[in-house]
PDB file of C-alpha atoms in Angstrom:
ATOM      1  CA  UNK G   1    -135.574 -50.255 220.025  1.00  0.00           C
ATOM      2  CA  UNK G   2    -132.482 -48.555 221.435  1.00  0.00           C
ATOM      3  CA  UNK G   3    -130.314 -51.575 220.611  1.00  0.00           C
ATOM      4  CA  UNK G   4    -131.448 -51.557 216.978  1.00  0.00           C
ATOM      5  CA  UNK G   5    -130.804 -47.824 216.715  1.00  0.00           C
ATOM      6  CA  UNK G   6    -127.394 -48.332 218.327  1.00  0.00           C
ATOM      7  CA  UNK G   7    -126.391 -50.887 215.687  1.00  0.00           C
ATOM      8  CA  UNK G   8    -127.511 -48.598 212.877  1.00  0.00           C
ATOM      9  CA  UNK G   9    -125.582 -45.766 214.498  1.00  0.00           C
ATOM     10  CA  UNK G  10    -122.394 -47.821 214.673  1.00  0.00           C
ATOM     11  CA  UNK G  11    -122.521 -48.479 210.932  1.00  0.00           C
ATOM     12  CA  UNK G  12    -123.367 -44.849 210.131  1.00  0.00           C
ATOM     13  CA  UNK G  13    -120.502 -43.525 212.266  1.00  0.00           C
ATOM     14  CA  UNK G  14    -118.098 -46.033 210.721  1.00  0.00           C
ATOM     15  CA  UNK G  15    -119.088 -44.800 207.263  1.00  0.00           C
ATOM     16  CA  UNK G  16    -118.580 -41.175 208.280  1.00  0.00           C
ATOM     17  CA  UNK G  17    -115.131 -42.129 209.533  1.00  0.00           C
ATOM     18  CA  UNK G  18    -114.336 -43.850 206.244  1.00  0.00           C
ATOM     19  CA  UNK G  19    -115.362 -40.738 204.309  1.00  0.00           C
ATOM     20  CA  UNK G  20    -113.112 -38.579 206.500  1.00  0.00           C
ATOM     21  CA  UNK G  21    -110.221 -40.978 205.861  1.00  0.00           C
ATOM     22  CA  UNK G  22    -110.923 -40.843 202.136  1.00  0.00           C
ATOM     23  CA  UNK G  23    -110.710 -37.044 202.157  1.00  0.00           C
ATOM     24  CA  UNK G  24    -107.196 -37.467 203.567  1.00  0.00           C
ATOM     25  CA  UNK G  25    -106.271 -40.046 200.905  1.00  0.00           C
ATOM     26  CA  UNK G  26    -105.642 -42.848 203.391  1.00  0.00           C
ATOM     27  CA  UNK G  27    -105.063 -46.440 202.357  1.00  0.00           C
ATOM     28  CA  UNK G  28    -107.445 -49.298 203.150  1.00  0.00           C
ATOM     29  CA  UNK G  29    -105.888 -49.903 206.547  1.00  0.00           C
ATOM     30  CA  UNK G  30    -106.239 -46.229 207.415  1.00  0.00           C
ATOM     31  CA  UNK G  31    -109.887 -46.277 206.357  1.00  0.00           C
ATOM     32  CA  UNK G  32    -110.550 -49.317 208.544  1.00  0.00           C
ATOM     33  CA  UNK G  33    -108.834 -47.761 211.571  1.00  0.00           C
ATOM     34  CA  UNK G  34    -110.659 -44.439 211.285  1.00  0.00           C
ATOM     35  CA  UNK G  35    -113.996 -46.206 210.727  1.00  0.00           C
ATOM     36  CA  UNK G  36    -113.442 -48.306 213.849  1.00  0.00           C
ATOM     37  CA  UNK G  37    -112.338 -45.382 216.034  1.00  0.00           C
ATOM     38  CA  UNK G  38    -115.220 -43.179 214.900  1.00  0.00           C
ATOM     39  CA  UNK G  39    -117.842 -45.807 215.616  1.00  0.00           C
ATOM     40  CA  UNK G  40    -116.483 -47.278 218.843  1.00  0.00           C
ATOM     41  CA  UNK G  41    -114.034 -44.678 220.146  1.00  0.00           C
ATOM     42  CA  UNK G  42    -116.574 -42.866 222.310  1.00  0.00           C
ATOM     43  CA  UNK G  43    -117.669 -46.023 224.096  1.00  0.00           C
ATOM     44  CA  UNK G  44    -114.067 -47.112 224.551  1.00  0.00           C
ATOM     45  CA  UNK G  45    -113.040 -43.812 226.158  1.00  0.00           C
ATOM     46  CA  UNK G  46    -116.128 -43.971 228.381  1.00  0.00           C
ATOM     47  CA  UNK G  47    -115.383 -47.488 229.576  1.00  0.00           C
ATOM     48  CA  UNK G  48    -111.765 -46.624 230.348  1.00  0.00           C
ATOM     49  CA  UNK G  49    -112.721 -43.499 232.286  1.00  0.00           C
ATOM     50  CA  UNK G  50    -115.426 -45.295 234.264  1.00  0.00           C
ATOM     51  CA  UNK G  51    -113.322 -48.392 234.884  1.00  0.00           C
ATOM     52  CA  UNK G  52    -115.933 -50.471 233.058  1.00  0.00           C
ATOM     53  CA  UNK G  53    -113.897 -53.504 232.050  1.00  0.00           C
ATOM     54  CA  UNK G  54    -113.723 -55.388 229.840  1.00  0.00           C
ATOM     55  CA  UNK G  55    -114.379 -52.666 227.256  1.00  0.00           C
ATOM     56  CA  UNK G  56    -117.786 -53.217 225.661  1.00  0.00           C
ATOM     57  CA  UNK G  57    -116.749 -54.003 222.091  1.00  0.00           C
ATOM     58  CA  UNK G  58    -114.325 -56.697 223.233  1.00  0.00           C
ATOM     59  CA  UNK G  59    -117.368 -58.653 224.401  1.00  0.00           C
ATOM     60  CA  UNK G  60    -119.247 -58.068 221.141  1.00  0.00           C
ATOM     61  CA  UNK G  61    -116.933 -58.950 218.215  1.00  0.00           C
ATOM     62  CA  UNK G  62    -119.834 -58.340 215.838  1.00  0.00           C
ATOM     63  CA  UNK G  63    -119.358 -54.611 216.441  1.00  0.00           C
ATOM     64  CA  UNK G  64    -115.871 -54.845 214.947  1.00  0.00           C
ATOM     65  CA  UNK G  65    -117.145 -56.651 211.864  1.00  0.00           C
ATOM     66  CA  UNK G  66    -119.878 -54.038 211.467  1.00  0.00           C
ATOM     67  CA  UNK G  67    -117.447 -51.120 211.546  1.00  0.00           C
ATOM     68  CA  UNK G  68    -115.058 -52.752 209.084  1.00  0.00           C
ATOM     69  CA  UNK G  69    -117.923 -53.652 206.768  1.00  0.00           C
ATOM     70  CA  UNK G  70    -119.255 -50.111 206.979  1.00  0.00           C
ATOM     71  CA  UNK G  71    -115.855 -48.755 205.981  1.00  0.00           C
ATOM     72  CA  UNK G  72    -115.497 -51.104 203.020  1.00  0.00           C
ATOM     73  CA  UNK G  73    -119.042 -50.458 201.810  1.00  0.00           C
ATOM     74  CA  UNK G  74    -118.319 -46.732 201.920  1.00  0.00           C
ATOM     75  CA  UNK G  75    -115.361 -47.228 199.584  1.00  0.00           C
ATOM     76  CA  UNK G  76    -117.550 -49.225 197.197  1.00  0.00           C
ATOM     77  CA  UNK G  77    -120.326 -46.608 197.036  1.00  0.00           C
ATOM     78  CA  UNK G  78    -118.190 -43.484 197.452  1.00  0.00           C
ATOM     79  CA  UNK G  79    -119.252 -42.072 194.088  1.00  0.00           C
ATOM     80  CA  UNK G  80    -122.864 -41.953 195.264  1.00  0.00           C
ATOM     81  CA  UNK G  81    -122.224 -40.512 198.715  1.00  0.00           C
ATOM     82  CA  UNK G  82    -122.900 -36.913 197.723  1.00  0.00           C
ATOM     83  CA  UNK G  83    -126.503 -37.916 197.018  1.00  0.00           C
ATOM     84  CA  UNK G  84    -126.839 -39.414 200.494  1.00  0.00           C
ATOM     85  CA  UNK G  85    -125.605 -36.420 202.485  1.00  0.00           C
ATOM     86  CA  UNK G  86    -128.972 -35.635 204.058  1.00  0.00           C
ATOM     87  CA  UNK G  87    -129.473 -39.260 205.025  1.00  0.00           C
ATOM     88  CA  UNK G  88    -126.082 -39.304 206.719  1.00  0.00           C
ATOM     89  CA  UNK G  89    -126.855 -36.168 208.673  1.00  0.00           C
ATOM     90  CA  UNK G  90    -129.984 -37.836 210.021  1.00  0.00           C
ATOM     91  CA  UNK G  91    -128.139 -41.068 210.817  1.00  0.00           C
ATOM     92  CA  UNK G  92    -125.364 -39.127 212.516  1.00  0.00           C
ATOM     93  CA  UNK G  93    -127.942 -37.327 214.666  1.00  0.00           C
ATOM     94  CA  UNK G  94    -129.538 -40.655 215.544  1.00  0.00           C
ATOM     95  CA  UNK G  95    -126.125 -42.002 216.498  1.00  0.00           C
ATOM     96  CA  UNK G  96    -125.345 -39.003 218.698  1.00  0.00           C
ATOM     97  CA  UNK G  97    -128.590 -39.363 220.654  1.00  0.00           C
ATOM     98  CA  UNK G  98    -128.452 -43.157 220.931  1.00  0.00           C
ATOM     99  CA  UNK G  99    -124.817 -43.164 222.071  1.00  0.00           C
ATOM    100  CA  UNK G 100    -125.581 -40.470 224.650  1.00  0.00           C
ATOM    101  CA  UNK G 101    -128.456 -42.424 226.190  1.00  0.00           C
ATOM    102  CA  UNK G 102    -126.423 -45.622 226.269  1.00  0.00           C
ATOM    103  CA  UNK G 103    -123.503 -43.789 227.887  1.00  0.00           C
ATOM    104  CA  UNK G 104    -125.799 -42.481 230.616  1.00  0.00           C
ATOM    105  CA  UNK G 105    -127.131 -45.992 231.166  1.00  0.00           C
ATOM    106  CA  UNK G 106    -123.665 -47.458 231.612  1.00  0.00           C
ATOM    107  CA  UNK G 107    -122.752 -44.922 234.301  1.00  0.00           C
ATOM    108  CA  UNK G 108    -126.170 -45.362 235.934  1.00  0.00           C
ATOM    109  CA  UNK G 109    -125.717 -49.122 236.218  1.00  0.00           C
ATOM    110  CA  UNK G 110    -122.264 -48.584 237.732  1.00  0.00           C
ATOM    111  CA  UNK G 111    -123.753 -46.349 240.433  1.00  0.00           C
ATOM    112  CA  UNK G 112    -122.068 -43.060 239.554  1.00  0.00           C
ATOM    113  CA  UNK G 113    -123.319 -39.613 240.547  1.00  0.00           C
ATOM    114  CA  UNK G 114    -125.641 -37.731 238.138  1.00  0.00           C
ATOM    115  CA  UNK G 115    -122.952 -35.341 236.867  1.00  0.00           C
ATOM    116  CA  UNK G 116    -120.738 -38.304 235.998  1.00  0.00           C
ATOM    117  CA  UNK G 117    -123.672 -39.956 234.213  1.00  0.00           C
ATOM    118  CA  UNK G 118    -124.138 -36.820 232.124  1.00  0.00           C
ATOM    119  CA  UNK G 119    -120.433 -36.678 231.240  1.00  0.00           C
ATOM    120  CA  UNK G 120    -120.502 -40.390 230.423  1.00  0.00           C
ATOM    121  CA  UNK G 121    -123.348 -39.793 228.001  1.00  0.00           C
ATOM    122  CA  UNK G 122    -121.615 -36.847 226.340  1.00  0.00           C
ATOM    123  CA  UNK G 123    -118.315 -38.713 226.088  1.00  0.00           C
ATOM    124  CA  UNK G 124    -119.989 -41.673 224.428  1.00  0.00           C
ATOM    125  CA  UNK G 125    -121.880 -39.388 222.061  1.00  0.00           C
ATOM    126  CA  UNK G 126    -119.127 -37.114 220.806  1.00  0.00           C
ATOM    127  CA  UNK G 127    -115.710 -38.659 221.399  1.00  0.00           C
ATOM    128  CA  UNK G 128    -115.746 -40.901 218.342  1.00  0.00           C
ATOM    129  CA  UNK G 129    -116.048 -37.814 216.141  1.00  0.00           C
ATOM    130  CA  UNK G 130    -113.351 -36.005 218.095  1.00  0.00           C
ATOM    131  CA  UNK G 131    -110.930 -38.908 217.619  1.00  0.00           C
ATOM    132  CA  UNK G 132    -111.825 -39.083 213.911  1.00  0.00           C
ATOM    133  CA  UNK G 133    -111.107 -35.404 213.346  1.00  0.00           C
ATOM    134  CA  UNK G 134    -107.856 -35.439 215.316  1.00  0.00           C
ATOM    135  CA  UNK G 135    -106.619 -38.498 213.420  1.00  0.00           C
ATOM    136  CA  UNK G 136    -107.498 -36.750 210.165  1.00  0.00           C
ATOM    137  CA  UNK G 137    -105.643 -33.581 211.163  1.00  0.00           C
ATOM    138  CA  UNK G 138    -108.662 -31.343 211.713  1.00  0.00           C
ATOM    139  CA  UNK G 139    -109.929 -29.258 214.597  1.00  0.00           C
ATOM    140  CA  UNK G 140    -112.790 -31.426 215.940  1.00  0.00           C
ATOM    141  CA  UNK G 141    -116.047 -30.278 214.384  1.00  0.00           C
ATOM    142  CA  UNK G 142    -117.808 -30.627 217.728  1.00  0.00           C
ATOM    143  CA  UNK G 143    -115.616 -27.823 219.102  1.00  0.00           C
ATOM    144  CA  UNK G 144    -116.444 -25.406 216.302  1.00  0.00           C
ATOM    145  CA  UNK G 145    -119.763 -23.591 216.244  1.00  0.00           C
ATOM    146  CA  UNK G 146    -122.026 -26.605 215.566  1.00  0.00           C
ATOM    147  CA  UNK G 147    -124.852 -27.395 217.986  1.00  0.00           C
ATOM    148  CA  UNK G 148    -123.703 -30.963 218.541  1.00  0.00           C
ATOM    149  CA  UNK G 149    -122.287 -31.487 222.010  1.00  0.00           C
ATOM    150  CA  UNK G 150    -125.060 -29.283 223.383  1.00  0.00           C
ATOM    151  CA  UNK G 151    -127.614 -31.715 221.969  1.00  0.00           C
ATOM    152  CA  UNK G 152    -125.833 -34.538 223.772  1.00  0.00           C
ATOM    153  CA  UNK G 153    -125.907 -32.511 226.994  1.00  0.00           C
ATOM    154  CA  UNK G 154    -129.645 -31.828 226.705  1.00  0.00           C
ATOM    155  CA  UNK G 155    -130.378 -35.491 225.982  1.00  0.00           C
ATOM    156  CA  UNK G 156    -128.335 -36.686 228.967  1.00  0.00           C
ATOM    157  CA  UNK G 157    -129.880 -34.194 231.392  1.00  0.00           C
ATOM    158  CA  UNK G 158    -133.429 -34.847 230.182  1.00  0.00           C
ATOM    159  CA  UNK G 159    -132.946 -38.607 230.303  1.00  0.00           C
ATOM    160  CA  UNK G 160    -131.667 -38.599 233.876  1.00  0.00           C
ATOM    161  CA  UNK G 161    -134.242 -36.023 235.008  1.00  0.00           C
ATOM    162  CA  UNK G 162    -137.147 -38.136 233.739  1.00  0.00           C
ATOM    163  CA  UNK G 163    -135.720 -41.265 235.337  1.00  0.00           C
ATOM    164  CA  UNK G 164    -135.400 -39.439 238.666  1.00  0.00           C
ATOM    165  CA  UNK G 165    -139.059 -38.419 238.354  1.00  0.00           C
ATOM    166  CA  UNK G 166    -140.058 -42.071 238.129  1.00  0.00           C
ATOM    167  CA  UNK G 167    -141.074 -41.985 234.473  1.00  0.00           C
ATOM    168  CA  UNK G 168    -141.140 -45.376 232.769  1.00  0.00           C
ATOM    169  CA  UNK G 169    -137.745 -46.190 231.231  1.00  0.00           C
ATOM    170  CA  UNK G 170    -139.190 -46.861 227.778  1.00  0.00           C
ATOM    171  CA  UNK G 171    -141.050 -43.547 227.787  1.00  0.00           C
ATOM    172  CA  UNK G 172    -137.934 -41.792 229.074  1.00  0.00           C
ATOM    173  CA  UNK G 173    -135.790 -43.194 226.290  1.00  0.00           C
ATOM    174  CA  UNK G 174    -138.351 -42.247 223.654  1.00  0.00           C
ATOM    175  CA  UNK G 175    -138.735 -38.712 225.033  1.00  0.00           C
ATOM    176  CA  UNK G 176    -134.982 -38.071 225.271  1.00  0.00           C
ATOM    177  CA  UNK G 177    -134.413 -39.582 221.845  1.00  0.00           C
ATOM    178  CA  UNK G 178    -137.162 -37.524 220.203  1.00  0.00           C
ATOM    179  CA  UNK G 179    -136.101 -34.227 221.784  1.00  0.00           C
ATOM    180  CA  UNK G 180    -132.437 -34.794 220.927  1.00  0.00           C
ATOM    181  CA  UNK G 181    -133.165 -35.724 217.321  1.00  0.00           C
ATOM    182  CA  UNK G 182    -135.467 -32.735 216.902  1.00  0.00           C
ATOM    183  CA  UNK G 183    -132.876 -30.332 218.323  1.00  0.00           C
ATOM    184  CA  UNK G 184    -130.155 -31.656 216.046  1.00  0.00           C
ATOM    185  CA  UNK G 185    -132.378 -31.470 212.967  1.00  0.00           C
ATOM    186  CA  UNK G 186    -133.394 -27.898 213.809  1.00  0.00           C
ATOM    187  CA  UNK G 187    -129.725 -26.941 214.234  1.00  0.00           C
ATOM    188  CA  UNK G 188    -128.880 -28.447 210.840  1.00  0.00           C
ATOM    189  CA  UNK G 189    -131.886 -27.018 209.016  1.00  0.00           C
ATOM    190  CA  UNK G 190    -131.478 -23.455 210.256  1.00  0.00           C
ATOM    191  CA  UNK G 191    -127.714 -23.545 210.802  1.00  0.00           C
ATOM    192  CA  UNK G 192    -128.021 -22.764 214.489  1.00  0.00           C
ATOM    193  CA  UNK G 193    -124.626 -22.365 216.126  1.00  0.00           C
ATOM    194  CA  UNK G 194    -123.011 -21.240 219.350  1.00  0.00           C
ATOM    195  CA  UNK G 195    -121.198 -17.903 219.682  1.00  0.00           C
ATOM    196  CA  UNK G 196    -117.540 -18.149 218.721  1.00  0.00           C
ATOM    197  CA  UNK G 197    -114.731 -16.892 220.966  1.00  0.00           C
ATOM    198  CA  UNK G 198    -112.081 -15.104 218.917  1.00  0.00           C
ATOM    199  CA  UNK G 199    -108.978 -14.054 220.786  1.00  0.00           C
ATOM    200  CA  UNK G 200    -106.865 -11.492 218.994  1.00  0.00           C
ATOM    201  CA  UNK G 201    -103.467 -10.827 220.516  1.00  0.00           C
ATOM    202  CA  UNK G 202    -103.148  -7.674 218.456  1.00  0.00           C
ATOM    203  CA  UNK G 203    -106.433  -6.397 219.893  1.00  0.00           C
ATOM    204  CA  UNK G 204    -106.123  -7.463 223.527  1.00  0.00           C
ATOM    205  CA  UNK G 205    -102.392  -7.918 223.967  1.00  0.00           C
TER     206      UNK G 205
END
């Protein structure tokens, strides 16, 4: 199940990257690059940080074709995208949770400590979006108010906690996935956000 969700997430993230590139009036090459980095950037950063070589997507060329196809399809159906906004929010949430669980798994298989596993999950979940926003000249959305990275953190901690308690891996994945998706949907529906730190030099010197 997780593999199927992962593949769907790759395409969804690639399409979100293509839309971001379109808002910046990029050419076709720019769209393809941003789509690729959004979908696979988190896993790439994770693999480099963990020393997990070769990088995952280099062993699965189909992932590259999927991201490029997702970007091109987005261009073709761009006029209809405003009607699919809710669907994309759900797919993005699915991608966040799936990437986080997979990131934890990679670090787990490499024998890292729990805190590193958690950071591996978060990196895989959010770094594609961070790269996308930086490349498009925006402050990364994950760093501004939205309950996004926190969802990834909860998923990673819950996933590893259940595994440490001896819970079946399939049940653990389903539980972490369900809780993460629910949290993200609640945050979107009721616009739940974190407190914002505003530093005013005029006020505090």
